[in-house]
PDB file of C-alpha atoms in Angstrom:
ATOM      1  CA  MET A  25     -20.592 -14.469   0.007  1.00 74.00           C
ATOM      2  CA  LYS A  26     -19.677 -15.782   3.455  1.00 87.00           C
ATOM      3  CA  LYS A  27     -16.546 -13.744   4.196  1.00 95.00           C
ATOM      4  CA  VAL A  28     -15.115 -10.611   2.604  1.00 97.00           C
ATOM      5  CA  LEU A  29     -11.667  -9.053   2.923  1.00 98.00           C
ATOM      6  CA  LEU A  30     -11.737  -5.255   2.807  1.00 98.00           C
ATOM      7  CA  THR A  31      -8.711  -3.063   2.167  1.00 98.00           C
ATOM      8  CA  ILE A  32      -9.232   0.315   3.788  1.00 98.00           C
ATOM      9  CA  THR A  33      -7.352   3.567   4.187  1.00 98.00           C
ATOM     10  CA  TYR A  34      -7.797   6.101   6.942  1.00 98.00           C
ATOM     11  CA  ASN A  35      -6.529   9.257   8.575  1.00 97.00           C
ATOM     12  CA  GLY A  36      -6.145   8.231  12.194  1.00 97.00           C
ATOM     13  CA  HIS A  37      -5.933  11.693  13.724  1.00 96.00           C
ATOM     14  CA  ASN A  38      -9.486  11.702  15.093  1.00 96.00           C
ATOM     15  CA  TYR A  39      -9.376   8.144  16.421  1.00 96.00           C
ATOM     16  CA  CYS A  40      -7.983   6.264  19.409  1.00 95.00           C
ATOM     17  CA  GLY A  41      -6.488   3.621  17.159  1.00 94.00           C
ATOM     18  CA  TYR A  42      -8.134   0.728  15.338  1.00 95.00           C
ATOM     19  CA  GLN A  43      -9.230  -1.525  18.204  1.00 93.00           C
ATOM     20  CA  LEU A  44     -12.642  -1.175  19.853  1.00 91.00           C
ATOM     21  CA  GLN A  45     -12.507   0.753  23.130  1.00 90.00           C
ATOM     22  CA  ASN A  46     -15.298   1.668  25.526  1.00 87.00           C
ATOM     23  CA  ASP A  47     -16.814   5.062  24.718  1.00 88.00           C
ATOM     24  CA  LYS A  48     -13.893   6.099  22.499  1.00 95.00           C
ATOM     25  CA  PRO A  49     -13.828   6.793  18.734  1.00 96.00           C
ATOM     26  CA  THR A  50     -12.004   4.006  16.896  1.00 97.00           C
ATOM     27  CA  ILE A  51     -11.704   2.761  13.337  1.00 97.00           C
ATOM     28  CA  ALA A  52     -13.231  -0.594  14.272  1.00 96.00           C
ATOM     29  CA  LEU A  53     -16.278   1.134  15.741  1.00 96.00           C
ATOM     30  CA  GLU A  54     -16.909   2.953  12.462  1.00 97.00           C
ATOM     31  CA  ILE A  55     -16.360  -0.176  10.348  1.00 97.00           C
ATOM     32  CA  ASN A  56     -18.762  -2.176  12.526  1.00 96.00           C
ATOM     33  CA  ARG A  57     -21.401   0.520  12.257  1.00 96.00           C
ATOM     34  CA  ALA A  58     -20.971   0.934   8.487  1.00 97.00           C
ATOM     35  CA  THR A  59     -21.154  -2.805   7.743  1.00 96.00           C
ATOM     36  CA  LYS A  60     -24.404  -3.124   9.665  1.00 96.00           C
ATOM     37  CA  GLU A  61     -25.917  -0.169   7.825  1.00 96.00           C
ATOM     38  CA  ALA A  62     -24.635  -1.266   4.395  1.00 96.00           C
ATOM     39  CA  PHE A  63     -25.573  -4.958   4.675  1.00 95.00           C
ATOM     40  CA  GLY A  64     -28.541  -4.773   7.032  1.00 94.00           C
ATOM     41  CA  PHE A  65     -27.255  -7.069   9.773  1.00 95.00           C
ATOM     42  CA  ASP A  66     -24.514  -7.358  12.408  1.00 94.00           C
ATOM     43  CA  CYS A  67     -21.136  -8.537  11.144  1.00 95.00           C
ATOM     44  CA  ASP A  68     -18.066 -10.044  12.772  1.00 95.00           C
ATOM     45  CA  VAL A  69     -15.229  -7.671  11.862  1.00 96.00           C
ATOM     46  CA  LYS A  70     -11.590  -8.632  12.421  1.00 96.00           C
ATOM     47  CA  GLY A  71      -8.571  -6.390  11.728  1.00 96.00           C
ATOM     48  CA  CYS A  72      -5.054  -7.181  10.564  1.00 96.00           C
ATOM     49  CA  SER A  73      -3.365  -5.149  13.296  1.00 92.00           C
ATOM     50  CA  ARG A  74      -3.833  -2.695  16.154  1.00 87.00           C
ATOM     51  CA  THR A  75      -2.759   0.746  15.072  1.00 90.00           C
ATOM     52  CA  ASP A  76      -2.265   3.246  17.891  1.00 91.00           C
ATOM     53  CA  SER A  77      -4.078   6.511  18.473  1.00 94.00           C
ATOM     54  CA  GLY A  78      -3.220   8.990  15.716  1.00 96.00           C
ATOM     55  CA  VAL A  79      -1.609   6.417  13.412  1.00 97.00           C
ATOM     56  CA  HIS A  80      -2.766   6.250   9.781  1.00 98.00           C
ATOM     57  CA  ALA A  81      -3.220   3.469   7.236  1.00 98.00           C
ATOM     58  CA  LEU A  82      -2.866   3.274   3.479  1.00 98.00           C
ATOM     59  CA  GLY A  83      -3.695  -0.407   3.142  1.00 97.00           C
ATOM     60  CA  PHE A  84      -5.245  -1.764   6.339  1.00 98.00           C
ATOM     61  CA  CYS A  85      -7.164  -5.052   5.963  1.00 98.00           C
ATOM     62  CA  VAL A  86     -10.272  -6.317   7.750  1.00 97.00           C
ATOM     63  CA  THR A  87     -12.494  -9.337   7.237  1.00 97.00           C
ATOM     64  CA  VAL A  88     -16.255  -9.049   7.435  1.00 96.00           C
ATOM     65  CA  GLU A  89     -18.705 -11.939   7.823  1.00 95.00           C
ATOM     66  CA  PRO A  90     -22.274 -12.171   9.082  1.00 95.00           C
ATOM     67  CA  LYS A  91     -22.627 -13.024  12.773  1.00 93.00           C
ATOM     68  CA  ASN A  92     -25.813 -14.965  12.044  1.00 93.00           C
ATOM     69  CA  GLU A  93     -25.377 -17.925   9.703  1.00 88.00           C
ATOM     70  CA  CYS A  94     -28.789 -17.168   8.199  1.00 90.00           C
ATOM     71  CA  ASP A  95     -27.513 -13.851   6.852  1.00 91.00           C
ATOM     72  CA  GLU A  96     -25.423 -13.458   3.717  1.00 92.00           C
ATOM     73  CA  ILE A  97     -23.606 -10.552   2.085  1.00 94.00           C
ATOM     74  CA  THR A  98     -25.348 -10.111  -1.265  1.00 94.00           C
ATOM     75  CA  VAL A  99     -23.888  -6.763  -2.322  1.00 94.00           C
ATOM     76  CA  PRO A 100     -21.603  -7.395  -5.362  1.00 95.00           C
ATOM     77  CA  LEU A 101     -17.909  -7.195  -4.515  1.00 96.00           C
ATOM     78  CA  ASP A 102     -17.265  -4.221  -6.796  1.00 95.00           C
ATOM     79  CA  LYS A 103     -20.150  -2.331  -5.175  1.00 97.00           C
ATOM     80  CA  ILE A 104     -19.123  -2.945  -1.563  1.00 97.00           C
ATOM     81  CA  PRO A 105     -16.609  -0.026  -1.415  1.00 98.00           C
ATOM     82  CA  ILE A 106     -19.320   2.353  -2.655  1.00 97.00           C
ATOM     83  CA  ALA A 107     -21.944   0.967  -0.261  1.00 97.00           C
ATOM     84  CA  MET A 108     -19.546   1.178   2.673  1.00 97.00           C
ATOM     85  CA  ASN A 109     -18.095   4.593   1.899  1.00 98.00           C
ATOM     86  CA  ILE A 110     -21.547   6.158   1.878  1.00 97.00           C
ATOM     87  CA  LYS A 111     -21.861   5.084   5.507  1.00 97.00           C
ATOM     88  CA  LEU A 112     -18.318   5.911   6.643  1.00 98.00           C
ATOM     89  CA  PRO A 113     -16.929   9.297   7.749  1.00 97.00           C
ATOM     90  CA  SER A 114     -14.785  11.153   5.226  1.00 97.00           C
ATOM     91  CA  ASP A 115     -11.496  10.195   6.910  1.00 97.00           C
ATOM     92  CA  ILE A 116     -12.068   6.449   6.359  1.00 98.00           C
ATOM     93  CA  SER A 117     -12.461   4.828   2.953  1.00 98.00           C
ATOM     94  CA  VAL A 118     -12.854   1.270   1.656  1.00 98.00           C
ATOM     95  CA  LEU A 119     -10.582   0.769  -1.355  1.00 98.00           C
ATOM     96  CA  SER A 120     -11.467  -2.775  -2.418  1.00 97.00           C
ATOM     97  CA  ALA A 121     -13.274  -5.972  -1.467  1.00 97.00           C
ATOM     98  CA  LYS A 122     -12.597  -9.614  -2.246  1.00 96.00           C
ATOM     99  CA  GLU A 123     -14.095 -12.900  -1.112  1.00 96.00           C
ATOM    100  CA  VAL A 124     -11.867 -15.135   1.042  1.00 96.00           C
ATOM    101  CA  GLU A 125     -12.083 -18.591   2.561  1.00 95.00           C
ATOM    102  CA  LYS A 126     -14.048 -19.072   5.777  1.00 93.00           C
ATOM    103  CA  ASN A 127     -10.887 -19.863   7.766  1.00 95.00           C
ATOM    104  CA  PHE A 128      -8.930 -16.832   6.529  1.00 96.00           C
ATOM    105  CA  HIS A 129      -7.755 -14.460   9.277  1.00 97.00           C
ATOM    106  CA  PRO A 130      -6.425 -10.979   8.362  1.00 97.00           C
ATOM    107  CA  ARG A 131      -3.904 -10.958  11.210  1.00 95.00           C
ATOM    108  CA  TYR A 132      -2.694 -14.546  11.502  1.00 96.00           C
ATOM    109  CA  ASP A 133      -2.521 -15.155   7.730  1.00 96.00           C
ATOM    110  CA  ALA A 134      -0.426 -12.028   7.125  1.00 97.00           C
ATOM    111  CA  LYS A 135       3.033 -12.958   5.831  1.00 97.00           C
ATOM    112  CA  LYS A 136       4.576  -9.480   5.966  1.00 97.00           C
ATOM    113  CA  LYS A 137       3.599  -5.960   6.993  1.00 98.00           C
ATOM    114  CA  GLU A 138       4.933  -2.734   5.560  1.00 98.00           C
ATOM    115  CA  TYR A 139       5.073   0.570   7.404  1.00 98.00           C
ATOM    116  CA  VAL A 140       6.252   3.989   6.310  1.00 98.00           C
ATOM    117  CA  TYR A 141       7.086   6.875   8.641  1.00 98.00           C
ATOM    118  CA  LYS A 142       7.064  10.421   7.244  1.00 98.00           C
ATOM    119  CA  ILE A 143       9.299  13.190   8.604  1.00 98.00           C
ATOM    120  CA  HIS A 144       8.837  16.753   7.398  1.00 98.00           C
ATOM    121  CA  ALA A 145      12.446  17.944   7.439  1.00 97.00           C
ATOM    122  CA  SER A 146      12.171  21.715   7.148  1.00 97.00           C
ATOM    123  CA  LYS A 147      12.585  24.815   9.292  1.00 96.00           C
ATOM    124  CA  ILE A 148       9.201  26.022   8.027  1.00 97.00           C
ATOM    125  CA  ARG A 149       6.083  24.265   9.251  1.00 95.00           C
ATOM    126  CA  ASN A 150       3.796  22.979   6.491  1.00 96.00           C
ATOM    127  CA  PRO A 151       0.098  23.108   7.474  1.00 96.00           C
ATOM    128  CA  PHE A 152      -0.741  20.445   4.893  1.00 95.00           C
ATOM    129  CA  TYR A 153       1.365  17.962   6.874  1.00 96.00           C
ATOM    130  CA  SER A 154      -0.393  18.804  10.144  1.00 95.00           C
ATOM    131  CA  ASN A 155      -1.010  15.502  11.953  1.00 96.00           C
ATOM    132  CA  LEU A 156       0.191  13.650   8.835  1.00 97.00           C
ATOM    133  CA  ALA A 157       3.963  13.803   9.345  1.00 98.00           C
ATOM    134  CA  LEU A 158       6.438  14.493  12.110  1.00 97.00           C
ATOM    135  CA  GLU A 159       7.433  18.150  12.044  1.00 97.00           C
ATOM    136  CA  TYR A 160      11.185  17.863  12.626  1.00 97.00           C
ATOM    137  CA  GLY A 161      11.838  21.599  12.657  1.00 96.00           C
ATOM    138  CA  ARG A 162      15.020  21.525  10.615  1.00 95.00           C
ATOM    139  CA  GLU A 163      16.456  20.219   7.375  1.00 97.00           C
ATOM    140  CA  ILE A 164      18.211  16.862   7.092  1.00 97.00           C
ATOM    141  CA  SER A 165      21.401  17.149   5.073  1.00 97.00           C
ATOM    142  CA  ASP A 166      22.481  14.634   2.448  1.00 97.00           C
ATOM    143  CA  GLU A 167      25.281  13.589   4.792  1.00 97.00           C
ATOM    144  CA  SER A 168      22.845  12.945   7.625  1.00 97.00           C
ATOM    145  CA  LEU A 169      20.495  11.112   5.276  1.00 98.00           C
ATOM    146  CA  GLU A 170      23.368   8.842   4.270  1.00 98.00           C
ATOM    147  CA  LYS A 171      24.101   8.102   7.944  1.00 98.00           C
ATOM    148  CA  MET A 172      20.445   7.284   8.564  1.00 98.00           C
ATOM    149  CA  THR A 173      20.452   5.000   5.524  1.00 98.00           C
ATOM    150  CA  ARG A 174      23.505   3.115   6.818  1.00 98.00           C
ATOM    151  CA  ALA A 175      21.943   2.813  10.258  1.00 98.00           C
ATOM    152  CA  ALA A 176      18.604   1.572   8.873  1.00 98.00           C
ATOM    153  CA  ALA A 177      20.354  -1.222   6.964  1.00 98.00           C
ATOM    154  CA  PHE A 178      21.414  -2.804  10.270  1.00 98.00           C
ATOM    155  CA  PHE A 179      17.763  -3.471  11.136  1.00 98.00           C
ATOM    156  CA  LYS A 180      17.529  -6.015   8.324  1.00 98.00           C
ATOM    157  CA  GLY A 181      17.688  -9.674   9.262  1.00 97.00           C
ATOM    158  CA  THR A 182      16.326 -11.785  12.096  1.00 98.00           C
ATOM    159  CA  HIS A 183      16.918 -10.275  15.539  1.00 98.00           C
ATOM    160  CA  LYS A 184      15.417 -10.048  18.992  1.00 97.00           C
ATOM    161  CA  PHE A 185      14.123  -6.472  19.007  1.00 98.00           C
ATOM    162  CA  ASP A 186      13.639  -5.941  22.765  1.00 96.00           C
ATOM    163  CA  ALA A 187      15.534  -2.632  22.536  1.00 97.00           C
ATOM    164  CA  PHE A 188      12.855  -1.402  20.123  1.00 98.00           C
ATOM    165  CA  MET A 189       9.817  -2.391  22.173  1.00 96.00           C
ATOM    166  CA  SER A 190       7.953  -0.187  24.638  1.00 93.00           C
ATOM    167  CA  VAL A 191       8.759  -0.776  28.287  1.00 89.00           C
ATOM    168  CA  GLY A 192       5.981  -2.723  29.967  1.00 84.00           C
ATOM    169  CA  SER A 193       5.034  -4.743  26.898  1.00 86.00           C
ATOM    170  CA  LYS A 194       4.171  -8.313  27.875  1.00 84.00           C
ATOM    171  CA  ILE A 195       5.386  -9.884  24.633  1.00 90.00           C
ATOM    172  CA  GLU A 196       7.964 -12.579  25.352  1.00 90.00           C
ATOM    173  CA  ASP A 197       8.822 -13.685  21.811  1.00 95.00           C
ATOM    174  CA  THR A 198      10.650 -10.601  20.539  1.00 96.00           C
ATOM    175  CA  GLU A 199      12.289 -12.191  17.500  1.00 97.00           C
ATOM    176  CA  ARG A 200      11.251 -10.630  14.206  1.00 97.00           C
ATOM    177  CA  THR A 201      12.610 -10.773  10.665  1.00 98.00           C
ATOM    178  CA  VAL A 202      13.042  -7.451   8.857  1.00 98.00           C
ATOM    179  CA  TYR A 203      13.121  -7.863   5.080  1.00 98.00           C
ATOM    180  CA  GLU A 204      13.456  -4.232   4.024  1.00 98.00           C
ATOM    181  CA  SER A 205      14.631  -1.135   5.889  1.00 98.00           C
ATOM    182  CA  ARG A 206      15.447   2.048   4.006  1.00 98.00           C
ATOM    183  CA  VAL A 207      15.439   5.832   4.256  1.00 98.00           C
ATOM    184  CA  GLU A 208      14.581   8.007   1.263  1.00 98.00           C
ATOM    185  CA  ARG A 209      14.039  11.687   0.543  1.00 97.00           C
ATOM    186  CA  ASN A 210      10.911  12.875  -1.236  1.00 92.00           C
ATOM    187  CA  GLY A 211      11.119  16.657  -1.425  1.00 92.00           C
ATOM    188  CA  ASP A 212      10.873  18.015   2.117  1.00 94.00           C
ATOM    189  CA  LEU A 213       9.761  14.607   3.351  1.00 96.00           C
ATOM    190  CA  VAL A 214      12.197  12.018   4.619  1.00 98.00           C
ATOM    191  CA  GLU A 215      10.525   8.608   4.654  1.00 98.00           C
ATOM    192  CA  PHE A 216      11.537   5.480   6.544  1.00 98.00           C
ATOM    193  CA  THR A 217      10.109   2.269   5.076  1.00 98.00           C
ATOM    194  CA  VAL A 218      10.304  -1.060   6.879  1.00 98.00           C
ATOM    195  CA  ILE A 219       8.889  -4.468   5.952  1.00 98.00           C
ATOM    196  CA  ALA A 220       8.894  -7.364   8.431  1.00 98.00           C
ATOM    197  CA  ASP A 221       7.060 -10.536   9.345  1.00 96.00           C
ATOM    198  CA  GLY A 222       5.695  -8.707  12.372  1.00 95.00           C
ATOM    199  CA  PHE A 223       6.309  -5.800  14.730  1.00 96.00           C
ATOM    200  CA  LEU A 224       6.528  -5.259  18.464  1.00 95.00           C
ATOM    201  CA  TYR A 225       4.620  -2.528  20.279  1.00 94.00           C
ATOM    202  CA  ASN A 226       5.951   0.869  19.085  1.00 95.00           C
ATOM    203  CA  MET A 227       8.810  -0.866  17.246  1.00 97.00           C
ATOM    204  CA  VAL A 228       8.685   1.319  14.143  1.00 98.00           C
ATOM    205  CA  ARG A 229       8.367   4.541  16.112  1.00 98.00           C
ATOM    206  CA  ILE A 230      11.385   3.608  18.259  1.00 98.00           C
ATOM    207  CA  MET A 231      13.340   2.734  15.112  1.00 98.00           C
ATOM    208  CA  VAL A 232      12.534   6.212  13.795  1.00 98.00           C
ATOM    209  CA  GLY A 233      13.566   7.867  17.071  1.00 98.00           C
ATOM    210  CA  THR A 234      16.829   5.943  16.901  1.00 98.00           C
ATOM    211  CA  LEU A 235      17.454   7.038  13.311  1.00 98.00           C
ATOM    212  CA  LEU A 236      16.838  10.646  14.331  1.00 98.00           C
ATOM    213  CA  PHE A 237      19.394  10.213  17.111  1.00 98.00           C
ATOM    214  CA  VAL A 238      21.764   9.061  14.360  1.00 98.00           C
ATOM    215  CA  GLU A 239      20.886  12.188  12.363  1.00 97.00           C
ATOM    216  CA  SER A 240      21.674  14.429  15.339  1.00 96.00           C
ATOM    217  CA  GLY A 241      24.930  12.625  16.151  1.00 96.00           C
ATOM    218  CA  LYS A 242      23.777  11.083  19.448  1.00 97.00           C
ATOM    219  CA  ILE A 243      24.161   7.577  18.010  1.00 97.00           C
ATOM    220  CA  LEU A 244      26.609   6.377  15.355  1.00 97.00           C
ATOM    221  CA  PRO A 245      25.319   4.132  12.546  1.00 98.00           C
ATOM    222  CA  ALA A 246      27.811   1.426  13.538  1.00 97.00           C
ATOM    223  CA  GLU A 247      26.302   1.308  17.040  1.00 98.00           C
ATOM    224  CA  ILE A 248      22.974  -0.107  15.845  1.00 98.00           C
ATOM    225  CA  PRO A 249      24.057  -3.789  15.951  1.00 98.00           C
ATOM    226  CA  SER A 250      25.254  -3.461  19.566  1.00 98.00           C
ATOM    227  CA  ILE A 251      21.993  -1.703  20.508  1.00 98.00           C
ATOM    228  CA  ILE A 252      20.020  -4.593  19.011  1.00 98.00           C
ATOM    229  CA  GLU A 253      22.225  -7.158  20.761  1.00 98.00           C
ATOM    230  CA  SER A 254      21.892  -5.379  24.111  1.00 97.00           C
ATOM    231  CA  ARG A 255      18.115  -5.954  24.115  1.00 96.00           C
ATOM    232  CA  LYS A 256      17.823  -2.903  26.391  1.00 96.00           C
ATOM    233  CA  ARG A 257      15.250  -0.221  25.608  1.00 96.00           C
ATOM    234  CA  ASP A 258      17.373   2.541  27.176  1.00 96.00           C
ATOM    235  CA  ASN A 259      20.075   2.087  24.540  1.00 97.00           C
ATOM    236  CA  ALA A 260      17.798   2.944  21.602  1.00 97.00           C
ATOM    237  CA  GLY A 261      16.320   6.315  20.652  1.00 97.00           C
ATOM    238  CA  PHE A 262      13.095   8.012  21.672  1.00 97.00           C
ATOM    239  CA  THR A 263       9.630   6.930  20.563  1.00 97.00           C
ATOM    240  CA  ALA A 264       8.651   9.132  17.613  1.00 97.00           C
ATOM    241  CA  LYS A 265       5.184  10.690  17.600  1.00 97.00           C
ATOM    242  CA  PRO A 266       2.352   8.633  16.077  1.00 96.00           C
ATOM    243  CA  GLU A 267       1.214  11.117  13.422  1.00 95.00           C
ATOM    244  CA  GLY A 268       4.025  10.266  11.004  1.00 97.00           C
ATOM    245  CA  LEU A 269       3.309   6.528  10.980  1.00 98.00           C
ATOM    246  CA  TYR A 270       1.346   4.741   8.250  1.00 98.00           C
ATOM    247  CA  LEU A 271       0.553   1.067   7.884  1.00 98.00           C
ATOM    248  CA  LYS A 272       1.144   0.848   4.140  1.00 98.00           C
ATOM    249  CA  LYS A 273       0.503  -2.747   3.096  1.00 97.00           C
ATOM    250  CA  ILE A 274      -0.316  -6.237   4.351  1.00 98.00           C
ATOM    251  CA  TYR A 275       1.125  -9.129   2.358  1.00 97.00           C
ATOM    252  CA  TYR A 276      -0.922 -12.343   1.974  1.00 97.00           C
ATOM    253  CA  ASP A 277      -0.547 -15.479  -0.109  1.00 92.00           C
ATOM    254  CA  CYS A 278      -4.120 -15.230  -1.365  1.00 80.00           C
TER     255      CYS A 278
END
């Protein structure tokens, strides 16, 4: 096998995001270390995205290939998750492995990405959601949920999402297509799911902050289109905390 695509899941609380950083704990650092120990040689590891510090993943994808052309991954595909997980910390797990073409890239070949943001909507703190959901501190009524749902629907379509990008970001092409945008209740959890062809820096977290402004009455659902059209960050809501955010799935053609 020349190149392998891994699907991994992780709790990002103890990490400074996915990307390698000098002297800081990251997901990429652990994956690099585990591949070397599992396969016996250095590997070139590429990720599908850059998740921020504290952000989680349910279906993050990375490719792994030997750095030296003389080396080859000989561990059977169905045994790679086991071999890797023995070497990884308990908050990172490889779910599956598949062989891909040499020119496959986990980021540039992604057709769509799906994120979910979890809000614990209760007056009572739940310790089992600690660092795994945003503690909102109060309940979200059915009426407010309906307003959030109407507001979220306006995100769908192709727009320039400057208003939902962190100030200081150097990205110039801010046009993205959102295919799905919905808010649902799951017990005490209110979950925002969004699927798009790509995302700007902190885009999902700003969308969530905007929806929570809708919930609190600071923004009306019908104002979302004008906020998008304004392309001004100040018109949207706050940036929600990272602990509620999960990269759920990467969509590929292969």
